[in-house]
Amino acid sequence: MDLHDLHDLTDWLPRALTVAQRWGGQFGPYRTHDAHRVHPDAFTEAFDRLAKRMDHNYPFFHPRYAGQMVKPPHPAAVTGYLTAMLFNPNNHAAEGGPATTEMEREAVAELAAMFGLDAHVGHLTTSGTMANLEALYVARQLHPDRGIAYSGECHYTHERMCHVLGMQGHRIPTDAHGRIDLDALEAALRGGRIGTVVVTTGTTGLGAVDPVHEVLPLARRYGARVHVDAAYGGFYAILGRAGTGEIDAAPWQAIAACDSMVVDPHKQGLQPYGCGAVLFPDPRAGRHFAHDSPYTYFTDADLHLGEISLECSRAGAAAAALWLTLQLLPLTPDGFGRILAANRRAALHWADLLTASDELDLYQRPDLDIVTYFPTLAGTSLSTIDAASNRLLRDGMTAEADPVFLSVLRADADAFLRRHPHVTRDADAARVIRSVLIKPESEHYLPTLHARVEELAAHARTTT
């Protein structure tokens, strides 16, 4: 969040307070209770301690932070969240948040349209994990005697949720680019024990995009459903379906024909944590969540969002934040797409710089905006790459002057050698550096970032 964003919030946050005060004033005065009151001096002291504690953080807003998929929310999201939070709505039932329930429906409809869906049922969740749980829950309800297939590069939540739901998980190997292996998948499908195949459009580690358009007919041939985990990469459907940004359109255009999908607005969507979403193209999927409650659902509504969700209480403020953001940044190539296009250009440019570098080697060319690389070493082995990558990471984070904040990815030996066969196998795995260029500011900052990482790599090589 740059100084311009902070200026925006200085202007807009007081207006959020005004909205709550204006609305509340129509109900007349009442006597507040002393039990809520705290002395201003005590509040000041406690807040100062909070402010001090917040110093212990990483600069997620700055392009010198190129580690995990974290960035500050957009000022519109902050303003929308705070405005609604002062009302504290609960979107479980319409009576808990009538205004924000409508905002959620509208925002979810826009997410559905982003994937090419028309008819749909879905809602916001507190996370991609919860959204995936709901999608796999429906998978179990439809095929209670069959399991879930997922790639070896998928998010670990799928294996965990299979345990939670009492389903058998089938881990499918990946190809040389980290995408689900189609031959291995078909071999697994032939056994008749798989009811749903999970494909990932943007794996958490590499950002690899599974070939949805090839998995879908394969799964259908064996009577299996397809669930799309687009928690991280889902917003790239804006560019992918349009065939721009040097992104293959085919996987993204196939998503609309799948059976469920998940996307996290709190990643690429500029929202505060936690804001995920689950979508089903077939509105009849909502029947699997059917239930009743003796103390909710008493107001008129076509459908209360809690009636199509495993979650109960959910913050209406999250819906308001997303709704306001989408009013200003529509899910189009000329709206939100401009942010994603900048991220994508930065990733491709860095891949080119890494390919030409004498200090760094590109691990894999990015499908989206995650760039992976490692220090160039003479007599390269997995163990020396691992040590040098760790040294680079630590030196960058702890530098008093000009720090950079990166992350690492653990690549097993087989995966590494498929990409770099000249490397000596002397360990089971090696860490490589992983940078998520999730902020468009990275496009402008990239020359500075690349030069600094090269310096760190040169130092790591001489001290490893």
Short mmCIF file of C-alpha atoms in Angstrom, two decimals:
data_model
loop_
_atom_site.label_atom_id
_atom_site.label_comp_id
_atom_site.label_asym_id
_atom_site.label_seq_id
_atom_site.Cartn_x
_atom_site.Cartn_y
_atom_site.Cartn_z
CA MET A 1 0.00 0.00 0.00
CA ASP A 2 1.83 3.11 -1.22
CA LEU A 3 1.50 6.68 0.04
CA HIS A 4 -1.20 7.40 -2.53
CA ASP A 5 -3.28 4.52 -1.15
CA LEU A 6 -2.82 5.79 2.40
CA HIS A 7 -3.97 9.23 1.28
CA ASP A 8 -7.09 7.63 -0.19
CA LEU A 9 -7.83 5.91 3.11
CA THR A 10 -7.30 9.13 5.06
CA ASP A 11 -10.11 10.57 2.98
CA TRP A 12 -12.44 7.58 2.86
CA LEU A 13 -12.26 5.97 6.29
CA PRO A 14 -13.90 8.95 8.06
CA ARG A 15 -16.71 8.64 5.54
CA ALA A 16 -17.20 5.04 6.66
CA LEU A 17 -17.81 6.32 10.19
CA THR A 18 -20.25 8.89 8.85
CA VAL A 19 -22.31 6.19 7.11
CA ALA A 20 -22.78 4.26 10.38
CA GLN A 21 -23.53 7.41 12.37
CA ARG A 22 -26.07 8.69 9.84
CA TRP A 23 -27.86 5.36 9.65
CA GLY A 24 -27.88 4.79 13.39
CA GLY A 25 -29.21 8.24 14.13
CA GLN A 26 -32.65 7.45 12.74
CA PHE A 27 -33.42 5.10 15.63
CA GLY A 28 -33.24 7.73 18.37
CA PRO A 29 -31.01 8.18 21.40
CA TYR A 30 -30.41 5.54 24.05
CA ARG A 31 -28.31 5.24 27.16
CA THR A 32 -25.02 3.40 26.63
CA HIS A 33 -23.75 1.07 29.34
CA ASP A 34 -20.67 1.77 31.42
CA ALA A 35 -19.57 -1.86 31.08
CA HIS A 36 -18.34 -1.05 27.59
CA ARG A 37 -16.38 2.03 28.55
CA VAL A 38 -12.62 2.16 28.85
CA HIS A 39 -10.55 5.14 29.94
CA PRO A 40 -9.00 7.04 27.00
CA ASP A 41 -5.56 6.81 28.57
CA ALA A 42 -5.87 3.02 28.84
CA PHE A 43 -7.04 2.83 25.22
CA THR A 44 -4.07 4.95 24.14
CA GLU A 45 -1.62 2.75 26.02
CA ALA A 46 -3.08 -0.45 24.62
CA PHE A 47 -3.18 0.93 21.09
CA ASP A 48 0.45 2.01 21.33
CA ARG A 49 1.36 -1.54 22.28
CA LEU A 50 -0.58 -2.83 19.28
CA ALA A 51 1.20 -0.36 16.98
CA LYS A 52 4.55 -1.48 18.33
CA ARG A 53 3.68 -5.14 17.82
CA MET A 54 2.78 -4.40 14.18
CA ASP A 55 6.35 -3.29 13.56
CA HIS A 56 7.21 -7.00 13.60
CA ASN A 57 6.10 -7.59 10.02
CA TYR A 58 7.31 -7.96 6.46
CA PRO A 59 6.72 -5.21 3.87
CA PHE A 60 4.02 -7.02 1.93
CA PHE A 61 3.10 -3.76 0.15
CA HIS A 62 6.58 -3.20 -1.33
CA PRO A 63 7.89 -4.89 -4.49
CA ARG A 64 11.07 -5.78 -2.60
CA TYR A 65 8.78 -8.32 -0.94
CA ALA A 66 8.55 -11.04 -3.61
CA GLY A 67 7.91 -14.06 -1.44
CA GLN A 68 4.48 -15.47 -0.76
CA MET A 69 1.16 -14.57 -2.44
CA VAL A 70 0.44 -11.75 -0.01
CA LYS A 71 -0.29 -8.08 -0.67
CA PRO A 72 -2.36 -5.37 1.03
CA PRO A 73 -6.03 -5.02 0.11
CA HIS A 74 -7.15 -2.26 -2.22
CA PRO A 75 -8.31 0.97 -0.50
CA ALA A 76 -11.81 0.24 -1.84
CA ALA A 77 -11.76 -3.14 -0.08
CA VAL A 78 -10.54 -1.58 3.18
CA THR A 79 -13.20 1.11 3.00
CA GLY A 80 -15.97 -1.31 2.10
CA TYR A 81 -14.95 -3.72 4.84
CA LEU A 82 -14.77 -1.08 7.57
CA THR A 83 -18.04 0.54 6.51
CA ALA A 84 -19.90 -2.76 6.75
CA MET A 85 -17.96 -3.98 9.78
CA LEU A 86 -19.40 -1.10 11.84
CA PHE A 87 -22.79 -2.75 11.24
CA ASN A 88 -21.25 -6.21 11.86
CA PRO A 89 -23.55 -8.16 9.49
CA ASN A 90 -23.62 -11.95 9.38
CA ASN A 91 -24.37 -13.30 5.92
CA HIS A 92 -25.49 -16.69 7.15
CA ALA A 93 -29.12 -15.58 6.84
CA ALA A 94 -30.76 -12.58 5.21
CA GLU A 95 -31.92 -11.27 8.58
CA GLY A 96 -28.31 -11.18 9.74
CA GLY A 97 -27.18 -8.96 6.90
CA PRO A 98 -29.85 -7.94 4.42
CA ALA A 99 -27.72 -5.38 2.58
CA THR A 100 -24.52 -7.41 2.49
CA THR A 101 -26.40 -10.57 1.51
CA GLU A 102 -27.49 -8.83 -1.68
CA MET A 103 -23.95 -7.54 -2.22
CA GLU A 104 -22.62 -11.07 -1.85
CA ARG A 105 -25.05 -12.44 -4.42
CA GLU A 106 -24.06 -9.73 -6.88
CA ALA A 107 -20.32 -10.17 -6.30
CA VAL A 108 -20.54 -13.95 -6.59
CA ALA A 109 -22.47 -13.57 -9.85
CA GLU A 110 -19.56 -11.50 -11.19
CA LEU A 111 -17.08 -14.18 -10.15
CA ALA A 112 -19.23 -16.76 -11.90
CA ALA A 113 -19.31 -14.66 -15.07
CA MET A 114 -15.51 -14.38 -14.89
CA PHE A 115 -15.40 -18.15 -15.46
CA GLY A 116 -18.07 -18.03 -18.15
CA LEU A 117 -20.92 -19.32 -15.97
CA ASP A 118 -24.49 -18.14 -16.33
CA ALA A 119 -26.70 -20.24 -14.08
CA HIS A 120 -24.86 -21.07 -10.87
CA VAL A 121 -25.07 -21.46 -7.12
CA GLY A 122 -22.30 -20.32 -4.83
CA HIS A 123 -21.18 -18.04 -2.06
CA LEU A 124 -18.18 -16.50 -0.36
CA THR A 125 -16.21 -18.47 2.21
CA THR A 126 -13.58 -17.63 4.80
CA SER A 127 -10.85 -19.34 2.76
CA GLY A 128 -9.99 -21.48 -0.22
CA THR A 129 -9.63 -24.41 2.16
CA MET A 130 -13.26 -24.07 3.25
CA ALA A 131 -14.37 -23.57 -0.34
CA ASN A 132 -12.55 -26.73 -1.45
CA LEU A 133 -14.05 -28.63 1.48
CA GLU A 134 -17.54 -27.69 0.31
CA ALA A 135 -16.78 -28.71 -3.27
CA LEU A 136 -15.38 -32.08 -2.17
CA TYR A 137 -18.32 -32.54 0.21
CA VAL A 138 -20.67 -32.31 -2.79
CA ALA A 139 -18.37 -34.73 -4.65
CA ARG A 140 -18.78 -37.22 -1.79
CA GLN A 141 -22.54 -36.79 -1.71
CA LEU A 142 -22.75 -37.56 -5.44
CA HIS A 143 -20.26 -40.45 -5.41
CA PRO A 144 -20.12 -41.77 -1.82
CA ASP A 145 -18.30 -44.93 -2.89
CA ARG A 146 -15.66 -43.26 -5.05
CA GLY A 147 -12.61 -41.16 -4.27
CA ILE A 148 -10.84 -37.99 -5.36
CA ALA A 149 -7.89 -37.73 -7.74
CA TYR A 150 -5.48 -34.81 -7.49
CA SER A 151 -2.00 -34.06 -8.76
CA GLY A 152 1.18 -34.30 -6.77
CA GLU A 153 1.57 -30.51 -7.13
CA CYS A 154 -1.93 -29.62 -5.91
CA HIS A 155 -2.51 -27.79 -2.64
CA TYR A 156 -2.22 -30.09 0.36
CA THR A 157 -5.76 -29.16 1.40
CA HIS A 158 -7.21 -31.79 -0.97
CA GLU A 159 -5.43 -34.67 0.71
CA ARG A 160 -6.39 -33.31 4.12
CA MET A 161 -10.03 -32.84 3.16
CA CYS A 162 -10.22 -36.39 1.86
CA HIS A 163 -9.24 -37.50 5.37
CA VAL A 164 -11.83 -35.16 6.90
CA LEU A 165 -14.58 -36.47 4.61
CA GLY A 166 -13.58 -40.11 4.90
CA MET A 167 -12.80 -40.39 1.18
CA GLN A 168 -9.95 -42.12 -0.57
CA GLY A 169 -7.46 -39.76 -2.17
CA HIS A 170 -5.53 -40.71 -5.30
CA ARG A 171 -2.31 -38.75 -5.82
CA ILE A 172 -1.50 -38.51 -9.55
CA PRO A 173 2.07 -37.84 -10.74
CA THR A 174 2.86 -34.66 -12.65
CA ASP A 175 4.62 -34.09 -15.93
CA ALA A 176 7.89 -32.25 -16.47
CA HIS A 177 6.14 -28.90 -16.05
CA GLY A 178 4.31 -29.68 -12.82
CA ARG A 179 0.93 -30.33 -14.45
CA ILE A 180 -1.21 -33.40 -13.83
CA ASP A 181 0.03 -36.31 -15.97
CA LEU A 182 -2.76 -37.37 -18.33
CA ASP A 183 -1.51 -40.92 -18.89
CA ALA A 184 -1.21 -41.53 -15.16
CA LEU A 185 -4.64 -40.01 -14.61
CA GLU A 186 -6.26 -42.25 -17.21
CA ALA A 187 -4.61 -45.32 -15.68
CA ALA A 188 -6.12 -44.35 -12.31
CA LEU A 189 -9.54 -43.62 -13.82
CA ARG A 190 -9.69 -47.04 -15.44
CA GLY A 191 -10.00 -48.62 -12.00
CA GLY A 192 -13.45 -47.06 -11.51
CA ARG A 193 -12.64 -45.84 -8.00
CA ILE A 194 -12.46 -42.11 -8.81
CA GLY A 195 -15.58 -39.96 -8.75
CA THR A 196 -14.01 -36.50 -9.03
CA VAL A 197 -10.75 -35.21 -10.52
CA VAL A 198 -9.24 -32.01 -9.08
CA VAL A 199 -7.43 -29.78 -11.55
CA THR A 200 -5.48 -26.71 -10.49
CA THR A 201 -5.26 -23.52 -12.52
CA GLY A 202 -2.21 -22.08 -10.83
CA THR A 203 -0.51 -24.45 -8.38
CA THR A 204 0.64 -22.82 -5.16
CA GLY A 205 4.25 -23.83 -5.64
CA LEU A 206 4.97 -23.25 -9.32
CA GLY A 207 1.84 -21.54 -10.60
CA ALA A 208 1.42 -24.35 -13.13
CA VAL A 209 -1.92 -24.57 -14.95
CA ASP A 210 -3.34 -28.06 -15.41
CA PRO A 211 -4.75 -28.84 -18.89
CA VAL A 212 -8.40 -28.56 -17.89
CA HIS A 213 -9.51 -28.91 -21.50
CA GLU A 214 -7.81 -32.30 -21.75
CA VAL A 215 -8.71 -33.58 -18.29
CA LEU A 216 -12.40 -32.79 -18.74
CA PRO A 217 -13.17 -35.17 -21.68
CA LEU A 218 -10.94 -37.81 -20.09
CA ALA A 219 -12.84 -37.65 -16.81
CA ARG A 220 -16.20 -37.71 -18.59
CA ARG A 221 -15.17 -40.84 -20.49
CA TYR A 222 -14.90 -42.63 -17.15
CA GLY A 223 -17.94 -41.05 -15.53
CA ALA A 224 -15.99 -38.72 -13.24
CA ARG A 225 -16.67 -35.13 -12.28
CA VAL A 226 -14.07 -32.31 -12.48
CA HIS A 227 -13.42 -29.76 -9.73
CA VAL A 228 -11.24 -26.71 -10.49
CA ASP A 229 -9.06 -25.36 -7.71
CA ALA A 230 -8.47 -21.82 -8.95
CA ALA A 231 -7.88 -20.40 -5.48
CA TYR A 232 -4.63 -18.71 -6.49
CA GLY A 233 -4.83 -18.38 -10.25
CA GLY A 234 -8.56 -18.00 -10.83
CA PHE A 235 -8.56 -14.29 -11.62
CA TYR A 236 -6.31 -15.05 -14.58
CA ALA A 237 -9.47 -16.36 -16.26
CA ILE A 238 -9.97 -12.69 -17.20
CA LEU A 239 -6.92 -12.86 -19.46
CA GLY A 240 -6.98 -16.59 -20.15
CA ARG A 241 -10.50 -16.75 -21.56
CA ALA A 242 -9.63 -13.78 -23.78
CA GLY A 243 -6.39 -15.41 -24.93
CA THR A 244 -4.22 -12.45 -23.87
CA GLY A 245 -1.13 -12.10 -21.69
CA GLU A 246 0.65 -14.98 -23.47
CA ILE A 247 -1.70 -17.36 -21.67
CA ASP A 248 -3.11 -20.47 -23.34
CA ALA A 249 -6.86 -19.90 -23.56
CA ALA A 250 -7.89 -23.56 -23.77
CA PRO A 251 -7.70 -24.50 -20.04
CA TRP A 252 -9.54 -21.35 -18.98
CA GLN A 253 -12.29 -21.68 -21.56
CA ALA A 254 -12.95 -25.24 -20.39
CA ILE A 255 -13.62 -24.27 -16.77
CA ALA A 256 -17.27 -23.37 -17.41
CA ALA A 257 -17.98 -26.99 -18.37
CA CYS A 258 -16.57 -28.35 -15.10
CA ASP A 259 -18.65 -29.26 -12.04
CA SER A 260 -17.32 -26.90 -9.39
CA MET A 261 -14.65 -24.27 -8.94
CA VAL A 262 -12.98 -22.33 -6.15
CA VAL A 263 -11.32 -18.90 -6.24
CA ASP A 264 -9.75 -16.76 -3.50
CA PRO A 265 -10.42 -13.02 -3.82
CA HIS A 266 -7.99 -12.54 -0.91
CA LYS A 267 -5.11 -13.54 -3.23
CA GLN A 268 -5.27 -11.93 -6.66
CA GLY A 269 -8.58 -10.18 -5.92
CA LEU A 270 -7.19 -7.39 -3.68
CA GLN A 271 -9.32 -8.45 -0.69
CA PRO A 272 -8.41 -8.71 3.00
CA TYR A 273 -8.11 -12.20 4.45
CA GLY A 274 -10.26 -14.21 4.54
CA CYS A 275 -12.33 -14.19 1.41
CA GLY A 276 -12.72 -17.30 -0.71
CA ALA A 277 -15.55 -18.47 -2.95
CA VAL A 278 -17.05 -21.72 -4.18
CA LEU A 279 -19.19 -22.00 -7.33
CA PHE A 280 -21.29 -24.76 -8.87
CA PRO A 281 -22.56 -24.32 -12.45
CA ASP A 282 -25.52 -26.56 -11.65
CA PRO A 283 -27.81 -24.75 -9.15
CA ARG A 284 -29.12 -28.12 -8.01
CA ALA A 285 -25.85 -28.63 -6.12
CA GLY A 286 -27.32 -26.46 -3.37
CA ARG A 287 -29.61 -29.31 -2.32
CA HIS A 288 -26.65 -31.10 -0.73
CA PHE A 289 -26.45 -28.37 1.91
CA ALA A 290 -30.19 -28.36 2.69
CA HIS A 291 -31.04 -27.97 6.36
CA ASP A 292 -33.37 -26.07 8.64
CA SER A 293 -32.90 -23.99 11.78
CA PRO A 294 -35.44 -23.13 14.48
CA TYR A 295 -34.07 -19.63 14.99
CA THR A 296 -32.93 -18.37 11.56
CA TYR A 297 -34.28 -18.04 8.02
CA PHE A 298 -37.40 -16.24 9.22
CA THR A 299 -37.25 -13.27 6.86
CA ASP A 300 -38.45 -13.35 3.27
CA ALA A 301 -35.70 -14.40 0.89
CA ASP A 302 -35.54 -16.56 -2.21
CA LEU A 303 -32.59 -18.35 -0.68
CA HIS A 304 -30.58 -17.65 2.47
CA LEU A 305 -26.86 -18.09 1.81
CA GLY A 306 -26.55 -20.30 4.88
CA GLU A 307 -28.85 -22.79 3.18
CA ILE A 308 -26.22 -23.49 0.52
CA SER A 309 -23.15 -23.55 2.75
CA LEU A 310 -21.42 -25.75 5.31
CA GLU A 311 -20.28 -22.61 7.10
CA CYS A 312 -22.66 -20.78 9.36
CA SER A 313 -21.52 -17.33 10.48
CA ARG A 314 -19.69 -15.41 7.76
CA ALA A 315 -18.66 -11.77 7.77
CA GLY A 316 -20.94 -9.63 5.64
CA ALA A 317 -18.12 -7.10 5.64
CA ALA A 318 -16.15 -9.40 3.31
CA ALA A 319 -19.00 -9.22 0.80
CA ALA A 320 -19.15 -5.42 1.05
CA ALA A 321 -15.40 -5.16 0.50
CA LEU A 322 -15.48 -7.33 -2.62
CA TRP A 323 -18.63 -5.67 -3.96
CA LEU A 324 -17.16 -2.16 -3.68
CA THR A 325 -13.88 -3.26 -5.26
CA LEU A 326 -15.69 -4.76 -8.25
CA GLN A 327 -17.71 -1.59 -8.72
CA LEU A 328 -14.42 0.20 -9.38
CA LEU A 329 -12.32 -2.57 -10.94
CA PRO A 330 -14.61 -4.75 -13.08
CA LEU A 331 -13.54 -8.29 -13.96
CA THR A 332 -12.61 -7.40 -17.53
CA PRO A 333 -9.31 -7.19 -19.45
CA ASP A 334 -9.51 -3.38 -19.23
CA GLY A 335 -10.39 -3.44 -15.51
CA PHE A 336 -8.87 -6.04 -13.22
CA GLY A 337 -7.05 -7.45 -16.21
CA ARG A 338 -4.62 -4.54 -16.28
CA ILE A 339 -3.30 -5.60 -12.85
CA LEU A 340 -2.90 -9.22 -13.90
CA ALA A 341 -1.28 -8.26 -17.21
CA ALA A 342 1.37 -6.24 -15.38
CA ASN A 343 2.08 -9.17 -13.04
CA ARG A 344 2.34 -11.50 -16.01
CA ARG A 345 4.67 -9.19 -17.94
CA ALA A 346 6.92 -8.90 -14.90
CA ALA A 347 7.10 -12.68 -14.53
CA LEU A 348 7.93 -13.25 -18.19
CA HIS A 349 10.53 -10.48 -18.19
CA TRP A 350 12.20 -11.89 -15.10
CA ALA A 351 12.25 -15.34 -16.67
CA ASP A 352 14.11 -13.82 -19.64
CA LEU A 353 16.57 -12.04 -17.33
CA LEU A 354 17.18 -15.25 -15.39
CA THR A 355 17.79 -17.20 -18.60
CA ALA A 356 20.49 -14.69 -19.57
CA SER A 357 22.00 -14.39 -16.07
CA ASP A 358 25.45 -15.69 -15.10
CA GLU A 359 24.48 -15.77 -11.41
CA LEU A 360 21.03 -17.38 -11.48
CA ASP A 361 19.34 -20.25 -13.29
CA LEU A 362 15.64 -20.32 -14.13
CA TYR A 363 14.05 -23.43 -12.60
CA GLN A 364 10.89 -23.37 -14.73
CA ARG A 365 9.30 -20.83 -17.05
CA PRO A 366 6.17 -19.40 -15.37
CA ASP A 367 2.62 -20.16 -16.49
CA LEU A 368 1.29 -17.18 -14.49
CA ASP A 369 3.28 -14.92 -12.13
CA ILE A 370 5.31 -17.28 -9.92
CA VAL A 371 8.99 -17.29 -10.86
CA THR A 372 11.36 -20.02 -9.63
CA TYR A 373 15.15 -19.98 -9.84
CA PHE A 374 18.37 -20.92 -8.03
CA PRO A 375 21.99 -19.72 -7.78
CA THR A 376 24.31 -20.80 -10.59
CA LEU A 377 27.00 -23.07 -9.20
CA ALA A 378 30.00 -24.90 -10.65
CA GLY A 379 29.86 -28.68 -10.22
CA THR A 380 26.20 -28.41 -9.40
CA SER A 381 24.54 -30.94 -7.12
CA LEU A 382 21.20 -30.96 -5.37
CA SER A 383 22.79 -30.46 -1.96
CA THR A 384 24.83 -27.43 -3.03
CA ILE A 385 21.82 -25.84 -4.76
CA ASP A 386 19.78 -26.40 -1.63
CA ALA A 387 22.41 -24.80 0.60
CA ALA A 388 22.97 -21.86 -1.75
CA SER A 389 19.25 -21.18 -2.11
CA ASN A 390 18.82 -21.19 1.63
CA ARG A 391 21.77 -18.86 2.04
CA LEU A 392 20.38 -16.46 -0.55
CA LEU A 393 16.99 -16.46 1.18
CA ARG A 394 18.45 -15.79 4.64
CA ASP A 395 20.95 -13.17 3.52
CA GLY A 396 18.23 -11.27 1.68
CA MET A 397 15.82 -11.24 4.61
CA THR A 398 18.40 -10.27 7.23
CA ALA A 399 20.31 -7.60 5.30
CA GLU A 400 20.28 -4.32 7.24
CA ALA A 401 20.57 -2.37 4.01
CA ASP A 402 18.61 -3.25 0.89
CA PRO A 403 16.81 -6.38 2.11
CA VAL A 404 14.69 -8.53 -0.20
CA PHE A 405 12.07 -10.97 0.95
CA LEU A 406 11.72 -14.15 -1.08
CA SER A 407 10.45 -17.67 -0.42
CA VAL A 408 11.62 -21.19 -1.22
CA LEU A 409 10.08 -24.21 -2.89
CA ARG A 410 11.20 -27.74 -2.09
CA ALA A 411 11.61 -29.67 -5.34
CA ASP A 412 12.06 -33.43 -5.11
CA ALA A 413 15.00 -34.96 -6.94
CA ASP A 414 13.00 -36.49 -9.80
CA ALA A 415 11.21 -33.23 -10.52
CA PHE A 416 14.45 -31.27 -10.42
CA LEU A 417 16.35 -33.59 -12.72
CA ARG A 418 13.54 -33.67 -15.27
CA ARG A 419 14.08 -29.93 -15.68
CA HIS A 420 17.86 -29.84 -15.14
CA PRO A 421 19.36 -33.24 -16.00
CA HIS A 422 22.94 -31.98 -15.64
CA VAL A 423 22.53 -31.64 -11.84
CA THR A 424 24.07 -34.39 -9.71
CA ARG A 425 21.58 -36.33 -7.57
CA ASP A 426 23.11 -36.48 -4.09
CA ALA A 427 19.97 -35.70 -2.06
CA ASP A 428 16.27 -36.46 -2.11
CA ALA A 429 15.32 -32.84 -2.82
CA ALA A 430 16.61 -29.29 -3.13
CA ARG A 431 15.15 -25.91 -2.32
CA VAL A 432 14.88 -23.30 -5.07
CA ILE A 433 13.92 -19.66 -4.71
CA ARG A 434 10.28 -18.84 -5.39
CA SER A 435 8.97 -15.34 -6.05
CA VAL A 436 5.30 -14.48 -6.44
CA LEU A 437 4.98 -11.29 -8.48
CA ILE A 438 1.44 -10.63 -7.32
CA LYS A 439 1.81 -6.83 -7.23
CA PRO A 440 1.78 -4.83 -10.48
CA GLU A 441 4.46 -2.55 -9.02
CA SER A 442 6.87 -5.45 -9.56
CA GLU A 443 6.90 -4.61 -13.27
CA HIS A 444 8.62 -1.27 -12.61
CA TYR A 445 10.81 -2.53 -9.75
CA LEU A 446 12.05 -5.67 -11.50
CA PRO A 447 15.46 -4.35 -12.70
CA THR A 448 16.29 -3.32 -9.13
CA LEU A 449 15.04 -6.59 -7.67
CA HIS A 450 16.88 -8.74 -10.21
CA ALA A 451 20.17 -6.91 -9.68
CA ARG A 452 19.90 -7.31 -5.91
CA VAL A 453 19.07 -11.02 -6.14
CA GLU A 454 22.04 -11.52 -8.47
CA GLU A 455 24.28 -9.89 -5.83
CA LEU A 456 22.93 -12.23 -3.18
CA ALA A 457 23.40 -15.24 -5.48
CA ALA A 458 27.04 -14.33 -6.14
CA HIS A 459 27.65 -14.06 -2.41
CA ALA A 460 25.86 -17.35 -1.75
CA ARG A 461 28.02 -19.09 -4.34
CA THR A 462 31.27 -17.94 -2.74
CA THR A 463 30.19 -18.82 0.80
CA THR A 464 28.47 -22.17 0.18
#
